[in-house]
mmCIF file of C-alpha atoms and ligand atoms in Angstrom:
data_model
loop_
_atom_site.group_PDB
_atom_site.id
_atom_site.type_symbol
_atom_site.label_atom_id
_atom_site.label_comp_id
_atom_site.label_asym_id
_atom_site.label_seq_id
_atom_site.Cartn_x
_atom_site.Cartn_y
_atom_site.Cartn_z
ATOM 1 C CA MET A 1 0.517 -0.030 0.237
ATOM 2 C CA ASN A 2 1.077 4.022 -0.839
ATOM 3 C CA ARG A 3 1.740 5.970 2.119
ATOM 4 C CA PHE A 4 -1.265 8.313 2.370
ATOM 5 C CA GLU A 5 -2.822 10.857 4.896
ATOM 6 C CA TYR A 6 -5.393 10.292 6.685
ATOM 7 C CA ALA A 7 -8.355 13.011 8.251
ATOM 8 C CA MET A 8 -11.188 12.238 10.150
ATOM 9 C CA PRO A 9 -14.050 14.842 9.813
ATOM 10 C CA SER A 10 -17.005 14.978 12.051
ATOM 11 C CA THR A 11 -19.689 17.235 9.639
ATOM 12 C CA VAL A 12 -20.323 16.668 5.669
ATOM 13 C CA ALA A 13 -19.664 19.949 4.764
ATOM 14 C CA GLU A 14 -16.210 19.080 6.687
ATOM 15 C CA ALA A 15 -15.387 16.100 4.357
ATOM 16 C CA VAL A 16 -16.653 18.131 1.414
ATOM 17 C CA GLN A 17 -13.976 20.657 2.080
ATOM 18 C CA LEU A 18 -11.118 17.667 2.988
ATOM 19 C CA LEU A 19 -12.037 16.436 -1.215
ATOM 20 C CA GLY A 20 -12.783 20.028 -2.605
ATOM 21 C CA SER A 21 -8.969 20.254 -1.313
ATOM 22 C CA ASN A 22 -7.235 17.265 -2.514
ATOM 23 C CA GLU A 23 -7.604 15.909 -6.029
ATOM 24 C CA GLU A 24 -6.626 11.836 -5.481
ATOM 25 C CA ALA A 25 -8.540 11.958 -1.734
ATOM 26 C CA LYS A 26 -10.647 9.247 -1.776
ATOM 27 C CA LEU A 27 -14.202 8.562 0.974
ATOM 28 C CA LEU A 28 -13.943 5.503 3.171
ATOM 29 C CA ALA A 29 -17.407 4.365 4.695
ATOM 30 C CA GLY A 30 -16.531 0.567 6.222
ATOM 31 C CA GLY A 31 -13.596 -0.264 3.385
ATOM 32 C CA GLN A 32 -14.427 -3.558 1.566
ATOM 33 C CA THR A 33 -13.951 -2.336 -1.108
ATOM 34 C CA LEU A 34 -11.422 0.632 -0.840
ATOM 35 C CA LEU A 35 -9.349 -1.158 1.564
ATOM 36 C CA PRO A 36 -8.530 -4.164 -1.175
ATOM 37 C CA THR A 37 -7.960 -2.069 -3.894
ATOM 38 C CA MET A 38 -5.243 -0.111 -2.792
ATOM 39 C CA LYS A 39 -3.680 -2.887 -0.863
ATOM 40 C CA GLN A 40 -3.849 -4.102 -4.586
ATOM 41 C CA GLY A 41 -2.724 -1.425 -5.907
ATOM 42 C CA LEU A 42 -5.478 -0.165 -7.981
ATOM 43 C CA ALA A 43 -6.702 2.742 -5.702
ATOM 44 C CA ALA A 44 -3.685 5.050 -4.453
ATOM 45 C CA PRO A 45 -4.988 7.964 -2.438
ATOM 46 C CA GLU A 46 -3.123 10.968 -0.980
ATOM 47 C CA LEU A 47 -5.924 11.701 1.588
ATOM 48 C CA LEU A 48 -8.840 9.423 2.900
ATOM 49 C CA ILE A 49 -11.304 10.682 4.142
ATOM 50 C CA ASP A 50 -12.658 8.755 7.539
ATOM 51 C CA LEU A 51 -16.201 9.014 7.562
ATOM 52 C CA ASN A 52 -16.819 6.572 9.864
ATOM 53 C CA GLY A 53 -16.867 9.951 12.488
ATOM 54 C CA ILE A 54 -19.955 11.681 11.250
ATOM 55 C CA ALA A 55 -22.967 11.199 13.004
ATOM 56 C CA GLU A 56 -25.777 12.414 10.797
ATOM 57 C CA VAL A 57 -24.601 10.340 7.969
ATOM 58 C CA GLY A 58 -25.292 6.604 10.448
ATOM 59 C CA GLN A 59 -29.303 7.873 10.634
ATOM 60 C CA LEU A 60 -32.063 4.951 9.802
ATOM 61 C CA THR A 61 -35.794 7.047 9.863
ATOM 62 C CA VAL A 62 -39.073 5.154 8.916
ATOM 63 C CA LEU A 63 -41.060 8.313 8.198
ATOM 64 C CA ASP A 64 -44.687 7.568 7.679
ATOM 65 C CA ASP A 65 -44.297 7.319 3.706
ATOM 66 C CA GLU A 66 -40.499 6.506 3.437
ATOM 67 C CA ILE A 67 -37.713 4.988 4.583
ATOM 68 C CA ARG A 68 -34.558 7.308 5.084
ATOM 69 C CA VAL A 69 -31.501 5.374 4.971
ATOM 70 C CA GLY A 70 -27.859 7.528 5.972
ATOM 71 C CA ALA A 71 -24.536 6.759 3.711
ATOM 72 C CA MET A 72 -23.057 5.120 6.521
ATOM 73 C CA CYS A 73 -25.746 2.775 7.641
ATOM 74 C CA ARG A 74 -24.212 -1.563 8.153
ATOM 75 C CA HIS A 75 -26.339 -3.889 5.859
ATOM 76 C CA ALA A 76 -26.523 -5.456 9.199
ATOM 77 C CA ALA A 77 -28.366 -2.274 10.466
ATOM 78 C CA VAL A 78 -30.857 -2.873 7.581
ATOM 79 C CA ALA A 79 -31.700 -6.428 7.642
ATOM 80 C CA GLY A 80 -32.179 -6.216 11.485
ATOM 81 C CA SER A 81 -34.438 -2.830 11.776
ATOM 82 C CA VAL A 82 -38.010 -4.366 12.920
ATOM 83 C CA ALA A 83 -39.609 -1.001 11.178
ATOM 84 C CA ILE A 84 -38.218 -1.900 7.400
ATOM 85 C CA ARG A 85 -39.038 -5.666 7.559
ATOM 86 C CA GLU A 86 -42.530 -4.007 8.613
ATOM 87 C CA GLN A 87 -42.211 -1.747 5.690
ATOM 88 C CA ALA A 88 -40.534 -3.378 2.844
ATOM 89 C CA PRO A 89 -39.496 -6.540 4.084
ATOM 90 C CA GLY A 90 -37.438 -6.753 0.048
ATOM 91 C CA LEU A 91 -34.869 -4.370 1.717
ATOM 92 C CA ALA A 92 -34.830 -6.037 4.631
ATOM 93 C CA GLU A 93 -34.133 -9.059 2.933
ATOM 94 C CA LEU A 94 -31.648 -7.876 0.557
ATOM 95 C CA ALA A 95 -29.281 -6.500 2.899
ATOM 96 C CA GLY A 96 -29.344 -8.960 5.079
ATOM 97 C CA MET A 97 -28.081 -11.519 1.734
ATOM 98 C CA ILE A 98 -25.346 -9.712 1.181
ATOM 99 C CA GLY A 99 -21.614 -11.181 1.850
ATOM 100 C CA ASP A 100 -21.151 -12.493 4.974
ATOM 101 C CA ALA A 101 -21.878 -11.284 8.668
ATOM 102 C CA GLN A 102 -18.424 -9.703 8.173
ATOM 103 C CA VAL A 103 -19.306 -7.755 5.600
ATOM 104 C CA ARG A 104 -22.713 -6.573 6.145
ATOM 105 C CA ASN A 105 -20.949 -5.376 9.542
ATOM 106 C CA ARG A 106 -18.843 -3.012 8.020
ATOM 107 C CA GLY A 107 -20.161 -2.545 4.254
ATOM 108 C CA THR A 108 -22.384 0.363 3.618
ATOM 109 C CA LEU A 109 -25.564 1.584 1.964
ATOM 110 C CA GLY A 110 -23.105 4.859 0.955
ATOM 111 C CA GLY A 111 -20.576 2.529 0.157
ATOM 112 C CA SER A 112 -21.964 -0.191 -2.305
ATOM 113 C CA VAL A 113 -24.498 2.761 -4.106
ATOM 114 C CA ALA A 114 -21.469 4.983 -4.684
ATOM 115 C CA ASN A 115 -19.067 1.709 -5.656
ATOM 116 C CA ASN A 116 -22.024 0.454 -8.144
ATOM 117 C CA ASP A 117 -20.305 -2.798 -8.486
ATOM 118 C CA PRO A 118 -23.088 -4.577 -11.314
ATOM 119 C CA ALA A 119 -23.173 -7.476 -9.235
ATOM 120 C CA ALA A 120 -23.809 -5.784 -6.106
ATOM 121 C CA ASP A 121 -27.590 -6.195 -4.503
ATOM 122 C CA TYR A 122 -28.833 -2.743 -3.338
ATOM 123 C CA PRO A 123 -28.748 -1.102 -6.705
ATOM 124 C CA ALA A 124 -31.875 -2.907 -7.350
ATOM 125 C CA ALA A 125 -33.550 -1.847 -4.034
ATOM 126 C CA LEU A 126 -33.141 1.712 -5.596
ATOM 127 C CA LEU A 127 -34.004 1.518 -8.458
ATOM 128 C CA ALA A 128 -37.087 -0.994 -7.861
ATOM 129 C CA LEU A 129 -38.438 1.319 -4.840
ATOM 130 C CA ASN A 130 -37.641 4.505 -6.459
ATOM 131 C CA ALA A 131 -35.838 6.160 -4.706
ATOM 132 C CA THR A 132 -33.814 8.820 -3.672
ATOM 133 C CA VAL A 133 -30.118 9.438 -3.106
ATOM 134 C CA ARG A 134 -29.424 13.092 -1.527
ATOM 135 C CA THR A 135 -26.073 14.026 -1.454
ATOM 136 C CA ASP A 136 -24.313 17.212 -0.220
ATOM 137 C CA ARG A 137 -25.763 19.204 -3.170
ATOM 138 C CA ARG A 138 -29.095 17.599 -4.400
ATOM 139 C CA GLU A 139 -31.524 14.646 -5.058
ATOM 140 C CA ILE A 140 -30.813 11.995 -7.706
ATOM 141 C CA GLY A 141 -34.132 10.216 -8.900
ATOM 142 C CA SER A 142 -33.332 6.425 -9.106
ATOM 143 C CA ASP A 143 -33.575 6.326 -12.524
ATOM 144 C CA ASP A 144 -31.071 8.826 -13.331
ATOM 145 C CA PHE A 145 -28.651 7.685 -10.565
ATOM 146 C CA PHE A 146 -26.999 4.588 -12.112
ATOM 147 C CA ALA A 147 -24.589 5.220 -14.905
ATOM 148 C CA GLY A 148 -23.474 1.635 -16.466
ATOM 149 C CA LEU A 149 -20.403 -0.453 -15.426
ATOM 150 C CA PHE A 150 -19.131 1.120 -12.008
ATOM 151 C CA GLU A 151 -20.485 4.347 -12.894
ATOM 152 C CA THR A 152 -23.467 7.104 -11.070
ATOM 153 C CA ALA A 153 -24.584 10.449 -10.970
ATOM 154 C CA LEU A 154 -22.082 11.379 -8.357
ATOM 155 C CA GLU A 155 -19.616 14.017 -9.271
ATOM 156 C CA PRO A 156 -16.490 14.808 -8.553
ATOM 157 C CA GLY A 157 -16.114 15.672 -4.957
ATOM 158 C CA GLU A 158 -19.829 14.769 -3.747
ATOM 159 C CA VAL A 159 -20.596 12.548 -1.108
ATOM 160 C CA ILE A 160 -23.934 10.872 -0.555
ATOM 161 C CA ARG A 161 -25.557 12.049 2.778
ATOM 162 C CA GLU A 162 -28.912 9.151 2.465
ATOM 163 C CA VAL A 163 -31.289 7.322 0.195
ATOM 164 C CA SER A 164 -34.793 7.435 0.896
ATOM 165 C CA PHE A 165 -36.938 5.009 0.075
ATOM 166 C CA PRO A 166 -41.452 5.255 -0.316
ATOM 167 C CA PHE A 167 -43.475 2.476 1.287
ATOM 168 C CA CYS A 168 -44.596 0.830 -1.868
ATOM 169 C CA ARG A 169 -47.608 -2.314 -1.299
ATOM 170 C CA GLN A 170 -45.739 -5.869 -1.618
ATOM 171 C CA SER A 171 -41.907 -6.196 -2.443
ATOM 172 C CA ALA A 172 -39.125 -8.966 -2.422
ATOM 173 C CA TYR A 173 -35.580 -9.841 -3.396
ATOM 174 C CA VAL A 174 -34.261 -13.092 -4.470
ATOM 175 C CA LYS A 175 -30.889 -13.527 -5.601
ATOM 176 C CA PHE A 176 -28.914 -16.268 -7.450
ATOM 177 C CA ARG A 177 -25.120 -16.575 -5.763
ATOM 178 C CA ASN A 178 -22.020 -16.446 -6.880
ATOM 179 C CA PRO A 179 -21.023 -19.391 -4.221
ATOM 180 C CA ALA A 180 -17.588 -17.144 -3.560
ATOM 181 C CA SER A 181 -18.476 -14.472 -3.052
ATOM 182 C CA ARG A 182 -22.048 -14.685 -2.399
ATOM 183 C CA PHE A 183 -22.123 -11.319 -4.939
ATOM 184 C CA ALA A 184 -25.827 -11.917 -7.150
ATOM 185 C CA MET A 185 -24.824 -13.765 -10.647
ATOM 186 C CA ALA A 186 -28.715 -12.394 -10.972
ATOM 187 C CA GLY A 187 -30.716 -10.673 -8.435
ATOM 188 C CA ALA A 188 -34.783 -9.468 -9.329
ATOM 189 C CA PHE A 189 -36.060 -6.778 -6.968
ATOM 190 C CA VAL A 190 -39.495 -6.491 -7.610
ATOM 191 C CA ALA A 191 -41.692 -3.571 -5.752
ATOM 192 C CA HIS A 192 -45.802 -3.868 -6.165
ATOM 193 C CA HIS A 193 -46.409 0.179 -5.333
ATOM 194 C CA ALA A 194 -49.755 1.698 -5.494
ATOM 195 C CA ASP A 195 -48.847 3.168 -8.843
ATOM 196 C CA GLY A 196 -47.505 0.361 -10.798
ATOM 197 C CA VAL A 197 -44.686 -2.586 -10.701
ATOM 198 C CA ARG A 198 -41.151 -2.047 -10.787
ATOM 199 C CA VAL A 199 -38.683 -4.779 -11.552
ATOM 200 C CA ALA A 200 -35.558 -4.214 -10.835
ATOM 201 C CA ILE A 201 -32.360 -6.811 -12.184
ATOM 202 C CA THR A 202 -29.158 -7.042 -10.837
ATOM 203 C CA GLY A 203 -25.560 -9.062 -11.454
ATOM 204 C CA ALA A 204 -26.366 -10.207 -15.191
ATOM 205 C CA GLY A 205 -27.173 -6.763 -17.221
ATOM 206 C CA SER A 206 -23.989 -6.241 -19.761
ATOM 207 C CA ASP A 207 -24.389 -2.539 -18.576
ATOM 208 C CA GLY A 208 -25.167 -2.993 -14.624
ATOM 209 C CA VAL A 209 -28.436 -2.816 -12.990
ATOM 210 C CA PHE A 210 -31.321 -2.565 -15.034
ATOM 211 C CA ARG A 211 -35.256 -2.297 -15.125
ATOM 212 C CA TRP A 212 -37.393 -4.443 -17.028
ATOM 213 C CA PHE A 213 -39.868 -3.459 -18.289
ATOM 214 C CA GLU A 214 -41.935 -5.903 -20.765
ATOM 215 C CA ALA A 215 -41.884 -7.582 -17.210
ATOM 216 C CA GLU A 216 -43.512 -4.254 -15.283
ATOM 217 C CA GLU A 217 -46.115 -4.184 -18.025
ATOM 218 C CA ALA A 218 -47.381 -8.051 -17.300
ATOM 219 C CA LEU A 219 -46.971 -7.869 -14.093
ATOM 220 C CA ASN A 220 -49.334 -4.084 -13.813
ATOM 221 C CA GLU A 221 -51.915 -6.808 -15.682
ATOM 222 C CA ASP A 222 -51.981 -9.076 -13.287
ATOM 223 C CA PHE A 223 -49.530 -9.272 -10.419
ATOM 224 C CA GLY A 224 -48.872 -12.777 -10.303
ATOM 225 C CA GLU A 225 -45.853 -15.245 -11.453
ATOM 226 C CA GLU A 226 -48.000 -16.573 -14.124
ATOM 227 C CA ALA A 227 -48.210 -12.677 -16.110
ATOM 228 C CA LEU A 228 -44.296 -13.710 -16.659
ATOM 229 C CA THR A 229 -45.283 -16.848 -18.804
ATOM 230 C CA GLY A 230 -42.730 -16.485 -21.570
ATOM 231 C CA LEU A 231 -41.212 -13.517 -21.076
ATOM 232 C CA ALA A 232 -37.087 -13.525 -21.573
ATOM 233 C CA VAL A 233 -34.978 -10.789 -21.141
ATOM 234 C CA ASP A 234 -31.874 -10.966 -24.485
ATOM 235 C CA PRO A 235 -29.190 -13.262 -23.718
ATOM 236 C CA TYR A 236 -27.333 -10.622 -26.319
ATOM 237 C CA LEU A 237 -27.752 -7.428 -23.304
ATOM 238 C CA MET A 238 -26.504 -10.036 -20.659
ATOM 239 C CA LEU A 239 -22.563 -10.086 -18.868
ATOM 240 C CA SER A 240 -20.744 -13.488 -19.783
ATOM 241 C CA ASP A 241 -17.637 -14.149 -17.763
ATOM 242 C CA LEU A 242 -16.055 -17.537 -15.498
ATOM 243 C CA HIS A 243 -18.553 -17.233 -13.943
ATOM 244 C CA ALA A 244 -22.004 -18.301 -16.273
ATOM 245 C CA GLY A 245 -22.625 -17.027 -19.611
ATOM 246 C CA ALA A 246 -25.080 -14.808 -20.608
ATOM 247 C CA GLN A 247 -27.448 -17.362 -22.447
ATOM 248 C CA TYR A 248 -27.429 -18.647 -18.101
ATOM 249 C CA ARG A 249 -27.996 -15.788 -17.242
ATOM 250 C CA ALA A 250 -30.977 -14.468 -18.821
ATOM 251 C CA ASN A 251 -32.094 -17.950 -17.690
ATOM 252 C CA LEU A 252 -31.963 -17.008 -14.515
ATOM 253 C CA VAL A 253 -32.947 -13.515 -14.482
ATOM 254 C CA ALA A 254 -36.710 -15.314 -15.342
ATOM 255 C CA VAL A 255 -35.812 -17.425 -12.791
ATOM 256 C CA MET A 256 -35.474 -14.911 -10.133
ATOM 257 C CA THR A 257 -37.961 -13.059 -11.121
ATOM 258 C CA ARG A 258 -40.910 -15.117 -10.785
ATOM 259 C CA ARG A 259 -39.765 -16.122 -7.211
ATOM 260 C CA SER A 260 -39.658 -12.663 -6.628
ATOM 261 C CA VAL A 261 -43.127 -12.197 -7.161
ATOM 262 C CA LYS A 262 -44.292 -15.266 -6.135
ATOM 263 C CA PHE A 263 -42.622 -13.713 -3.018
ATOM 264 C CA ALA A 264 -44.193 -10.101 -2.896
ATOM 265 C CA ALA A 265 -47.604 -11.425 -3.935
ATOM 266 C CA ALA A 266 -47.498 -13.422 -0.855
ATOM 267 C CA ARG A 267 -46.821 -11.193 1.450
ATOM 268 C CA SER A 268 -49.368 -8.778 3.531
ATOM 269 C CA GLU A 269 -49.601 -5.052 2.584
ATOM 270 C CA PRO A 270 -48.152 -3.435 5.260
ATOM 271 C CA GLU A 271 -50.443 -1.206 7.434
HETATM 272 C C1 FAD B 1 -15.637 -10.593 0.580
HETATM 273 C C2 FAD B 1 -16.955 -9.279 0.308
HETATM 274 C C3 FAD B 1 -18.401 -9.819 0.030
HETATM 275 C C4 FAD B 1 -19.561 -8.967 -0.457
HETATM 276 N N1 FAD B 1 -20.455 -9.331 -1.371
HETATM 277 C C5 FAD B 1 -21.590 -8.560 -1.891
HETATM 278 C C6 FAD B 1 -22.951 -9.231 -1.858
HETATM 279 O O1 FAD B 1 -23.043 -10.465 -1.945
HETATM 280 N N2 FAD B 1 -23.614 -8.023 -2.098
HETATM 281 C C7 FAD B 1 -23.576 -6.768 -2.625
HETATM 282 O O2 FAD B 1 -24.209 -6.236 -2.540
HETATM 283 N N3 FAD B 1 -22.057 -6.283 -1.950
HETATM 284 C C8 FAD B 1 -21.124 -7.599 -1.383
HETATM 285 N N4 FAD B 1 -20.307 -6.908 -1.214
HETATM 286 C C9 FAD B 1 -19.086 -5.228 -1.426
HETATM 287 C C10 FAD B 1 -19.990 -4.282 0.244
HETATM 288 O O3 FAD B 1 -21.541 -5.106 0.452
HETATM 289 C C11 FAD B 1 -20.063 -3.345 0.450
HETATM 290 O O4 FAD B 1 -20.924 -2.716 0.515
HETATM 291 C C12 FAD B 1 -19.162 -2.601 -0.619
HETATM 292 O O5 FAD B 1 -17.533 -3.281 -0.896
HETATM 293 C C13 FAD B 1 -19.383 -0.887 -0.171
HETATM 294 O O6 FAD B 1 -17.719 -1.125 0.506
HETATM 295 P P1 FAD B 1 -18.397 -0.279 1.900
HETATM 296 O O7 FAD B 1 -18.953 -0.192 2.320
HETATM 297 O O8 FAD B 1 -17.181 -0.499 3.069
HETATM 298 O O9 FAD B 1 -17.388 0.919 0.911
HETATM 299 P P2 FAD B 1 -15.854 1.586 1.166
HETATM 300 O O10 FAD B 1 -15.212 0.408 0.207
HETATM 301 O O11 FAD B 1 -15.366 2.174 2.423
HETATM 302 O O12 FAD B 1 -16.174 2.898 -0.599
HETATM 303 C C14 FAD B 1 -16.561 2.364 -1.304
HETATM 304 C C15 FAD B 1 -16.488 3.446 -2.264
HETATM 305 O O13 FAD B 1 -17.564 4.884 -2.160
HETATM 306 C C16 FAD B 1 -17.137 5.761 -2.544
HETATM 307 N N5 FAD B 1 -18.085 5.837 -0.508
HETATM 308 C C17 FAD B 1 -18.321 5.534 -0.150
HETATM 309 N N6 FAD B 1 -19.405 6.121 0.905
HETATM 310 C C18 FAD B 1 -19.378 7.335 0.233
HETATM 311 C C19 FAD B 1 -20.159 8.421 0.176
HETATM 312 N N7 FAD B 1 -20.837 8.003 1.423
HETATM 313 N N8 FAD B 1 -20.673 9.366 -0.360
HETATM 314 C C20 FAD B 1 -19.546 9.174 -1.834
HETATM 315 N N9 FAD B 1 -18.912 8.049 -2.212
HETATM 316 C C21 FAD B 1 -18.834 7.027 -0.761
HETATM 317 C C22 FAD B 1 -15.539 5.404 -1.954
HETATM 318 O O14 FAD B 1 -14.935 6.575 -1.732
HETATM 319 C C23 FAD B 1 -15.513 4.525 -2.382
HETATM 320 O O15 FAD B 1 -15.198 4.780 -4.176
HETATM 321 C C24 FAD B 1 -19.095 -7.420 -0.682
HETATM 322 C C25 FAD B 1 -17.389 -7.609 -0.343
HETATM 323 C C26 FAD B 1 -16.831 -8.536 -0.010
HETATM 324 C C27 FAD B 1 -15.748 -7.590 0.763
#
């Protein structure tokens, strides 16, 4: 690892100011991605700005119609929240499926969505739940946030404060894990909102997370797994790597989505 300076601000404003002070500075959340890339020499920041001392981004707030998850909330906190399990069960189950206990106790929502790994789980929740990302300077809707493999709408120096997830009627997340890393080889998040269904697929698309609009259309007609009979994603738009070929991933997408619809449809709507 290269030598670097280290700072631990106590407010987001301070973090933004430090980030603007050095082009080679990087934010440190749980370090689950950043530290391994530094150890491998793939990243060499001159300044690490540790967000762990900022209380304002660690809150988890349940309002009347939405849940606000601070950027520094650990996956374990989201998985273990009784309020989230009641109001947004798909979100809690997704967080509980990330990695292993160590990863869930260090990894954060902000780090995961800023990184936008094509096999990460959270991007599917943001897209299906129609979430809003709040940064130090603006709000970004999830449809505008993810911009391809490891790319987001975040500008240089921008810090995620929190993500708000509106309540929906029913939701579920199902993924086919890579047996080694537990990242998704295909994951389907289905959210049944009062004004329509949203289906988001992670782990499979060659351009990262995406909405499966044909499935949404079919489920808007009839919210049940039978509505998906005969529907498939285009294998030419799927990832192909040593873990799984594109055709196999396309099949996984259909199977994971059907299962996710089945679980969501069986859930009673939150009061
Ligand atoms: C063994 C292992 C297994 C894993 N399995 C899964 C899995 O199954 N599913 C899954 O989804 N993920 C998985 N992960 C990823 C993990 O869940 C973390 O969410 C992810 O690695 C990001 O880590 P972090 O939150 O610690 O962020 P860091 O590594 O600290 O940061 C990641 C990036 O985000 C930037 N960043 C951090 N916070 C902010 C912020 N508030 N605003 C702007 N930019 C920010 C950092 O500068 C850095 O570039 C796994 C990781 C490991 C090591």
